[in-house]
Amino acid sequence: MNITHKAIEQGIRVAIEGRIDTTNYNEFEQAMNLLFEEKTKAIYLDCSGLSYISSSGLRVFLTVQKKMMATGGKFLLFSMQPTIKEIFDISGFSSIFSIFDTEESALQHSPV
Amino acid sequence: MRTNRLSFKIIIRILTFTILLGASIFSIYYYYSRTEIEKSARENAVFLAENTIKKIEEVIRPAEMIPNNLSWMLESGSIPKDSILPFLAKLVRNNPIIYASAIAFEPGVFDSDVDAYAPYAYRKGDGIETIDLWSPDYNYFIMDWYQIPAMLKTSYWSEPYYDEGGADALLSTYSMPFYVDKQGERVFGGIITIDISLEWLTEIVRSVRIFETGYAFLISRAGVYVTHPEVNLIKNHTIFTRADELNEPELRTIGRDMIRGEQALTSIDLEHLGYVWIYHTQLPSTRWSLGVVYPHKEMFAGLHKLTLTIILLTIFGLALLLFLTIRIINHQISPLAKFASSARSIASGDFKTELPHVGNSLEMQDLYNSFDYMKKELAQYIAHLQETTSAKEKIESELRIAKEIQMGMIPHIFPPFPDLPEIDLYATLLSAKEVGGDLYDFFLLDDSRICFAIGDVSGKGIPASLFMAVTRTLLRSTADKDKSTAEIVTSINKTLSLNNESNMFVTFFLGILDIQNGVLKYCNAGHNPPILIRNKTDVRFFNITKAIPVGLFEMYEYTEESILIDPTDQIFLYTDGLSEAEDVDHNLFGDEYLLEVIRQNASASPRSMIEAATKAVADHVKGHTQSDDLTMMSINYYGKRNL
């Protein structure tokens, strides 16, 4: 798993590559916790490189979502691979998260 | 013997090196010494010979001066005729080296009417006698001492001869021509002689001593021995007769060189003397030749003696070195054997083993410290290991108990409802770890309705297992015959969502099947859609309304769905431990393959179907460690049977 991030006009753009499973979900969680310290209004998560996610990983996604909601910020996911999208669909998470097909569509959905 | 073997190796190396070094140093020393000795022997031989010759010449030259002066006096006529005899007597008396002296006149020289006159003075006893040599029996004109210098017109030293009855000594005569003035013309007047005893000469030459057996000898122009350590050779032998006698042709060659007056250093192997050097040179006055004999063996005797001493000392030194080296090495490495025994003792678990005393060598100290460190570390490590092992065993035992408790929470007696012929139900739960986050449950709500559920807690292990236990407990406490599936799930969600700081969640499928009429009401909270097998042939996923897992948002309202199950229809529920089982290369088992496996086993009993799916997963992962809990449940509905 490889996590990179950069500041953009609308907030922070995070790219995640590889797998999030029971062996490394805590790395992902720590990386996201560091981002919260920057008190950004929006986190844009590029999921194009995400090849697998376990339920432990989904839990971290939920944590991020809840924290962003608590501060009035937004957590936007985009460019999900079909297999990942399917997991989100099956588990009903698609209804919890803001998921966009492309980066452009996610960026257009600017935080208020 | 192990220590000995090491010391042996070291000693062999040291000895080999020492011997090679010593041998090469000694060889070089020996070579140069030999060369030096030869060189100095050569120089010494020359010096000895020259010195001897000088000593001889110092005697002979003044002796030769006497007839010279006499000849001059005769030529100038400064000696009156009647005083010649007393003059000669006086001359002999005053010169101890001269044994006798004569003046032999040519006819008519002494006096015109005297044909032969040879006044002669010689020693007899303590006095001097004078006579006229000439007599009819002794015609001096034909004697060698007269004839040869008279003819050669030069002075002449005779061969040595023994004067019996007179001097009783070895003599040599020096003859010298003199001239007189006769009517204004310088004519040959006769011969002046002096007889010199050669005893002193013998003394001088005999005093030359070289080592033990080396000596000097003198031969005359004819090769006759004038002096020689072997006295009987003198006068009686020439070097050539000696060479014949000894059968040494090389000696003859040397003799020829000697009488030719050559100066040379020749080496020759003589049978009676061994290998010798002979240096020979000529006496300028008498033209006799002096030989100096250098015994080769004795020349190097000192060196050989020294060599022997050095070799003996070296052997002794090496023996001492060997002894000391063995002592030192054995002393130094003896702790190694003790270390080995200590190490064995430590290895067997005795950490109180005393380490051997090691002396003060740095290496051994270092080894001692390392061993000591190892011993302490091992003791500490073993103690720590025992501690952690016991702690781990404790945890494992607790986990085993936890597993038993957890497994005790889910029903696992099959068939579960032997009194209900309408359904057959089978379920399994395989945790990836001791305890897991999967759950299934089923129970009767009333006479005709069976409630069943399957769920998967996010994550694994103890946190998941606790969450699972809570969920299952909530299910049992919440479910009753008056609630719909949606109400039960919503209720569980509400309770779980409260204070769920860790954001754990459960995907949950809850179904209630009325076995009287086949109505299946269900609520799915984000769980994998179960598979419906209709008529033992048609296999498909349930149509599911999307809903989020339980435990996330307390206000979430779940909805219930309904489907009619026909007799013989079967349902198959599972967790993602099945659909997302991965092989080594992370290839998922997959929904499509799952449907295929179920299709192939569509007519199987719930138990057989689950066993087939279990086998399919095992084949897929091929020994790859089970990464997630794997739970399956299958229910076969037979409908109301008339028994």
Short mmCIF file of N, CA, C and O in Angstrom, two decimals, chain A residues 8-92:
data_model
loop_
_atom_site.label_atom_id
_atom_site.label_comp_id
_atom_site.label_asym_id
_atom_site.label_seq_id
_atom_site.Cartn_x
_atom_site.Cartn_y
_atom_site.Cartn_z
N ILE A 8 -4.51 20.82 -2.57
CA ILE A 8 -5.07 21.46 -3.78
C ILE A 8 -5.98 22.60 -3.32
O ILE A 8 -6.21 22.77 -2.11
N GLU A 9 -6.47 23.30 -4.29
CA GLU A 9 -7.29 24.49 -3.98
C GLU A 9 -8.46 24.14 -3.07
O GLU A 9 -8.73 24.83 -2.09
N GLN A 10 -9.10 23.00 -3.38
CA GLN A 10 -10.32 22.66 -2.65
C GLN A 10 -10.05 21.95 -1.32
O GLN A 10 -10.97 21.77 -0.52
N GLY A 11 -8.86 21.51 -1.10
CA GLY A 11 -8.59 20.77 0.14
C GLY A 11 -7.33 19.92 -0.01
O GLY A 11 -6.29 20.42 -0.42
N ILE A 12 -7.45 18.64 0.29
CA ILE A 12 -6.30 17.75 0.16
C ILE A 12 -6.68 16.60 -0.77
O ILE A 12 -7.76 16.02 -0.64
N ARG A 13 -5.78 16.34 -1.70
CA ARG A 13 -6.02 15.22 -2.60
C ARG A 13 -5.14 14.06 -2.14
O ARG A 13 -3.92 14.19 -2.02
N VAL A 14 -5.77 12.96 -1.86
CA VAL A 14 -5.04 11.78 -1.39
C VAL A 14 -5.15 10.69 -2.44
O VAL A 14 -6.23 10.47 -2.98
N ALA A 15 -4.02 10.06 -2.75
CA ALA A 15 -4.06 8.94 -3.69
C ALA A 15 -3.64 7.68 -2.95
O ALA A 15 -2.66 7.71 -2.18
N ILE A 16 -4.38 6.64 -3.14
CA ILE A 16 -4.04 5.39 -2.46
C ILE A 16 -3.84 4.30 -3.49
O ILE A 16 -4.61 4.16 -4.43
N GLU A 17 -2.72 3.59 -3.31
CA GLU A 17 -2.41 2.52 -4.27
C GLU A 17 -2.22 1.21 -3.54
O GLU A 17 -1.64 1.19 -2.46
N GLY A 18 -2.70 0.15 -4.11
CA GLY A 18 -2.50 -1.18 -3.53
C GLY A 18 -3.72 -1.65 -2.75
O GLY A 18 -4.85 -1.28 -3.07
N ARG A 19 -3.43 -2.48 -1.74
CA ARG A 19 -4.51 -3.14 -1.01
C ARG A 19 -4.62 -2.58 0.40
O ARG A 19 -3.63 -2.22 1.01
N ILE A 20 -5.84 -2.53 0.88
CA ILE A 20 -6.03 -2.24 2.30
C ILE A 20 -6.67 -3.49 2.88
O ILE A 20 -7.79 -3.86 2.51
N ASP A 21 -5.91 -4.20 3.74
CA ASP A 21 -6.48 -5.40 4.34
C ASP A 21 -6.16 -5.41 5.83
O ASP A 21 -5.68 -4.42 6.38
N THR A 22 -6.39 -6.52 6.48
CA THR A 22 -6.21 -6.59 7.93
C THR A 22 -4.76 -6.34 8.34
O THR A 22 -4.50 -5.99 9.48
N THR A 23 -3.82 -6.56 7.41
CA THR A 23 -2.42 -6.42 7.80
C THR A 23 -1.95 -4.97 7.78
O THR A 23 -0.97 -4.63 8.42
N ASN A 24 -2.64 -4.11 7.04
CA ASN A 24 -2.10 -2.75 6.92
C ASN A 24 -3.15 -1.65 7.07
O ASN A 24 -2.85 -0.49 6.82
N TYR A 25 -4.35 -2.01 7.47
CA TYR A 25 -5.39 -0.97 7.56
C TYR A 25 -4.98 0.11 8.58
O TYR A 25 -5.34 1.27 8.43
N ASN A 26 -4.20 -0.31 9.63
CA ASN A 26 -3.82 0.69 10.64
C ASN A 26 -2.86 1.72 10.07
O ASN A 26 -2.86 2.87 10.49
N GLU A 27 -2.03 1.33 9.08
CA GLU A 27 -1.17 2.32 8.40
C GLU A 27 -2.04 3.37 7.72
O GLU A 27 -1.77 4.57 7.79
N PHE A 28 -3.05 2.87 7.05
CA PHE A 28 -3.96 3.75 6.34
C PHE A 28 -4.64 4.69 7.35
O PHE A 28 -4.73 5.89 7.14
N GLU A 29 -5.06 4.12 8.48
CA GLU A 29 -5.74 4.90 9.51
C GLU A 29 -4.82 6.00 10.05
O GLU A 29 -5.22 7.15 10.20
N GLN A 30 -3.53 5.61 10.32
CA GLN A 30 -2.58 6.60 10.85
C GLN A 30 -2.34 7.72 9.84
O GLN A 30 -2.27 8.90 10.20
N ALA A 31 -2.22 7.33 8.55
CA ALA A 31 -1.99 8.32 7.51
C ALA A 31 -3.17 9.30 7.45
O ALA A 31 -2.97 10.53 7.34
N MET A 32 -4.37 8.77 7.57
CA MET A 32 -5.54 9.64 7.51
C MET A 32 -5.62 10.51 8.76
O MET A 32 -5.98 11.68 8.68
N ASN A 33 -5.26 9.95 9.91
CA ASN A 33 -5.28 10.73 11.15
C ASN A 33 -4.36 11.94 11.05
O ASN A 33 -4.67 13.01 11.56
N LEU A 34 -3.21 11.75 10.41
CA LEU A 34 -2.28 12.87 10.23
C LEU A 34 -2.92 13.97 9.39
O LEU A 34 -2.69 15.16 9.63
N LEU A 35 -3.72 13.56 8.40
CA LEU A 35 -4.35 14.55 7.52
C LEU A 35 -5.38 15.38 8.28
O LEU A 35 -5.55 16.57 8.00
N PHE A 36 -6.03 14.75 9.25
CA PHE A 36 -7.05 15.48 10.02
C PHE A 36 -6.44 16.67 10.75
O PHE A 36 -7.08 17.68 10.96
N GLU A 37 -5.16 16.49 11.13
CA GLU A 37 -4.52 17.56 11.89
C GLU A 37 -4.42 18.84 11.07
O GLU A 37 -4.22 19.92 11.61
N GLU A 38 -4.51 18.70 9.75
CA GLU A 38 -4.42 19.88 8.91
C GLU A 38 -5.76 20.61 8.81
O GLU A 38 -5.86 21.65 8.15
N LYS A 39 -6.76 20.01 9.40
CA LYS A 39 -8.10 20.63 9.48
C LYS A 39 -8.59 21.11 8.12
O LYS A 39 -9.03 22.26 7.96
N THR A 40 -8.47 20.24 7.17
CA THR A 40 -8.91 20.61 5.83
C THR A 40 -10.44 20.50 5.73
O THR A 40 -11.08 19.76 6.48
N LYS A 41 -10.98 21.20 4.77
CA LYS A 41 -12.43 21.17 4.60
C LYS A 41 -12.88 19.97 3.78
O LYS A 41 -14.01 19.52 3.91
N ALA A 42 -11.98 19.52 2.95
CA ALA A 42 -12.38 18.40 2.10
C ALA A 42 -11.19 17.48 1.81
O ALA A 42 -10.07 17.94 1.63
N ILE A 43 -11.49 16.17 1.81
CA ILE A 43 -10.48 15.20 1.42
C ILE A 43 -10.98 14.50 0.16
O ILE A 43 -12.09 13.96 0.15
N TYR A 44 -10.16 14.61 -0.88
CA TYR A 44 -10.51 13.95 -2.15
C TYR A 44 -9.64 12.71 -2.24
O TYR A 44 -8.42 12.80 -2.28
N LEU A 45 -10.28 11.55 -2.25
CA LEU A 45 -9.52 10.30 -2.24
C LEU A 45 -9.57 9.64 -3.61
O LEU A 45 -10.63 9.24 -4.08
N ASP A 46 -8.37 9.58 -4.21
CA ASP A 46 -8.25 8.91 -5.53
C ASP A 46 -8.17 7.42 -5.30
O ASP A 46 -7.18 6.92 -4.76
N CYS A 47 -9.22 6.69 -5.69
CA CYS A 47 -9.27 5.24 -5.45
C CYS A 47 -8.85 4.43 -6.67
O CYS A 47 -8.98 3.21 -6.67
N SER A 48 -8.30 5.12 -7.70
CA SER A 48 -8.00 4.38 -8.94
C SER A 48 -6.95 3.29 -8.72
O SER A 48 -6.94 2.29 -9.42
N GLY A 49 -6.06 3.51 -7.75
CA GLY A 49 -5.01 2.51 -7.52
C GLY A 49 -5.39 1.49 -6.46
O GLY A 49 -4.60 0.60 -6.15
N LEU A 50 -6.57 1.61 -5.88
CA LEU A 50 -6.97 0.70 -4.80
C LEU A 50 -7.45 -0.61 -5.40
O LEU A 50 -8.40 -0.64 -6.17
N SER A 51 -6.75 -1.69 -5.07
CA SER A 51 -7.10 -2.96 -5.71
C SER A 51 -7.93 -3.87 -4.82
O SER A 51 -8.58 -4.80 -5.30
N TYR A 52 -7.87 -3.66 -3.52
CA TYR A 52 -8.65 -4.52 -2.63
C TYR A 52 -8.90 -3.77 -1.34
O TYR A 52 -8.05 -3.02 -0.88
N ILE A 53 -10.03 -4.01 -0.76
CA ILE A 53 -10.29 -3.42 0.56
C ILE A 53 -11.06 -4.42 1.41
O ILE A 53 -12.01 -5.05 0.95
N SER A 54 -10.56 -4.63 2.63
CA SER A 54 -11.24 -5.55 3.54
C SER A 54 -12.19 -4.76 4.41
O SER A 54 -12.21 -3.52 4.36
N SER A 55 -12.93 -5.47 5.22
CA SER A 55 -13.89 -4.78 6.09
C SER A 55 -13.17 -3.90 7.09
O SER A 55 -13.69 -2.86 7.49
N SER A 56 -11.92 -4.27 7.46
CA SER A 56 -11.15 -3.42 8.37
C SER A 56 -10.88 -2.08 7.70
O SER A 56 -10.88 -1.03 8.35
N GLY A 57 -10.58 -2.13 6.38
CA GLY A 57 -10.33 -0.91 5.62
C GLY A 57 -11.60 -0.07 5.52
O GLY A 57 -11.55 1.15 5.66
N LEU A 58 -12.70 -0.75 5.32
CA LEU A 58 -13.98 -0.02 5.22
C LEU A 58 -14.27 0.72 6.52
O LEU A 58 -14.78 1.83 6.52
N ARG A 59 -13.88 0.10 7.63
CA ARG A 59 -14.08 0.72 8.93
C ARG A 59 -13.31 2.05 9.01
O ARG A 59 -13.82 3.04 9.53
N VAL A 60 -12.09 2.06 8.47
CA VAL A 60 -11.31 3.29 8.48
C VAL A 60 -12.00 4.35 7.61
O VAL A 60 -12.06 5.52 7.98
N PHE A 61 -12.48 3.94 6.45
CA PHE A 61 -13.23 4.86 5.57
C PHE A 61 -14.37 5.50 6.35
O PHE A 61 -14.60 6.70 6.28
N LEU A 62 -15.08 4.64 7.12
CA LEU A 62 -16.22 5.13 7.91
C LEU A 62 -15.76 6.14 8.96
O LEU A 62 -16.42 7.16 9.17
N THR A 63 -14.64 5.81 9.60
CA THR A 63 -14.11 6.71 10.62
C THR A 63 -13.82 8.08 10.01
O THR A 63 -14.17 9.12 10.58
N VAL A 64 -13.17 8.06 8.84
CA VAL A 64 -12.85 9.31 8.16
C VAL A 64 -14.14 10.07 7.85
O VAL A 64 -14.28 11.28 8.11
N GLN A 65 -15.07 9.33 7.29
CA GLN A 65 -16.36 9.95 6.91
C GLN A 65 -17.03 10.61 8.11
O GLN A 65 -17.47 11.75 8.05
N LYS A 66 -17.03 9.87 9.23
CA LYS A 66 -17.69 10.40 10.43
C LYS A 66 -16.98 11.65 10.96
O LYS A 66 -17.62 12.61 11.36
N LYS A 67 -15.64 11.60 10.95
CA LYS A 67 -14.89 12.74 11.47
C LYS A 67 -15.09 13.96 10.58
O LYS A 67 -15.21 15.09 11.07
N MET A 68 -15.11 13.74 9.26
CA MET A 68 -15.30 14.88 8.35
C MET A 68 -16.70 15.46 8.53
O MET A 68 -16.88 16.68 8.54
N MET A 69 -17.68 14.57 8.71
CA MET A 69 -19.05 15.05 8.91
C MET A 69 -19.14 15.86 10.19
O MET A 69 -19.81 16.89 10.25
N ALA A 70 -18.44 15.41 11.24
CA ALA A 70 -18.50 16.09 12.53
C ALA A 70 -17.95 17.50 12.45
O ALA A 70 -18.39 18.38 13.19
N THR A 71 -16.99 17.74 11.54
CA THR A 71 -16.40 19.08 11.44
C THR A 71 -17.01 19.87 10.29
O THR A 71 -16.50 20.93 9.96
N GLY A 72 -18.01 19.30 9.66
CA GLY A 72 -18.65 19.99 8.55
C GLY A 72 -17.89 19.90 7.26
O GLY A 72 -18.18 20.58 6.29
N GLY A 73 -16.90 19.03 7.23
CA GLY A 73 -16.12 18.87 6.02
C GLY A 73 -16.68 17.76 5.14
O GLY A 73 -17.73 17.20 5.42
N LYS A 74 -15.94 17.50 4.07
CA LYS A 74 -16.43 16.49 3.13
C LYS A 74 -15.35 15.47 2.81
O LYS A 74 -14.16 15.78 2.81
N PHE A 75 -15.78 14.25 2.55
CA PHE A 75 -14.88 13.15 2.18
C PHE A 75 -15.40 12.60 0.86
O PHE A 75 -16.50 12.05 0.81
N LEU A 76 -14.65 12.86 -0.19
CA LEU A 76 -15.12 12.48 -1.51
C LEU A 76 -14.20 11.43 -2.13
O LEU A 76 -12.99 11.57 -2.13
N LEU A 77 -14.84 10.36 -2.65
CA LEU A 77 -14.09 9.27 -3.28
C LEU A 77 -14.35 9.31 -4.77
O LEU A 77 -15.46 9.60 -5.21
N PHE A 78 -13.28 9.02 -5.53
CA PHE A 78 -13.50 9.00 -6.98
C PHE A 78 -12.60 7.96 -7.67
O PHE A 78 -11.65 7.47 -7.08
N SER A 79 -12.99 7.68 -8.91
CA SER A 79 -12.25 6.73 -9.77
C SER A 79 -12.07 5.36 -9.12
O SER A 79 -10.97 4.81 -9.08
N MET A 80 -13.16 4.80 -8.62
CA MET A 80 -13.09 3.48 -8.00
C MET A 80 -13.07 2.38 -9.05
O MET A 80 -13.79 2.46 -10.03
N GLN A 81 -12.28 1.36 -8.82
CA GLN A 81 -12.30 0.20 -9.72
C GLN A 81 -13.63 -0.55 -9.50
O GLN A 81 -14.17 -0.53 -8.39
N PRO A 82 -14.12 -1.22 -10.53
CA PRO A 82 -15.44 -1.88 -10.42
C PRO A 82 -15.54 -2.85 -9.23
O PRO A 82 -16.57 -2.87 -8.56
N THR A 83 -14.45 -3.61 -8.98
CA THR A 83 -14.53 -4.59 -7.89
C THR A 83 -14.69 -3.88 -6.54
O THR A 83 -15.40 -4.38 -5.65
N ILE A 84 -14.04 -2.77 -6.39
CA ILE A 84 -14.14 -2.01 -5.13
C ILE A 84 -15.54 -1.39 -5.02
O ILE A 84 -16.18 -1.44 -3.96
N LYS A 85 -15.97 -0.86 -6.14
CA LYS A 85 -17.31 -0.24 -6.18
C LYS A 85 -18.36 -1.28 -5.78
O LYS A 85 -19.31 -0.98 -5.04
N GLU A 86 -18.14 -2.51 -6.22
CA GLU A 86 -19.08 -3.59 -5.93
C GLU A 86 -19.15 -3.84 -4.42
O GLU A 86 -20.24 -4.02 -3.85
N ILE A 87 -17.97 -3.84 -3.78
CA ILE A 87 -17.94 -4.04 -2.34
C ILE A 87 -18.72 -2.93 -1.63
O ILE A 87 -19.51 -3.19 -0.73
N PHE A 88 -18.49 -1.71 -2.10
CA PHE A 88 -19.21 -0.58 -1.50
C PHE A 88 -20.73 -0.72 -1.73
O PHE A 88 -21.53 -0.41 -0.86
N ASP A 89 -21.05 -1.22 -2.92
CA ASP A 89 -22.47 -1.39 -3.26
C ASP A 89 -23.11 -2.45 -2.38
O ASP A 89 -24.17 -2.25 -1.79
N ILE A 90 -22.46 -3.63 -2.31
CA ILE A 90 -23.02 -4.74 -1.57
C ILE A 90 -23.24 -4.37 -0.11
O ILE A 90 -24.27 -4.64 0.48
N SER A 91 -22.23 -3.71 0.47
CA SER A 91 -22.31 -3.40 1.88
C SER A 91 -23.20 -2.19 2.15
O SER A 91 -23.40 -1.82 3.30
N GLY A 92 -23.73 -1.57 1.07
CA GLY A 92 -24.57 -0.40 1.27
C GLY A 92 -23.79 0.86 1.56
O GLY A 92 -24.36 1.92 1.80
#
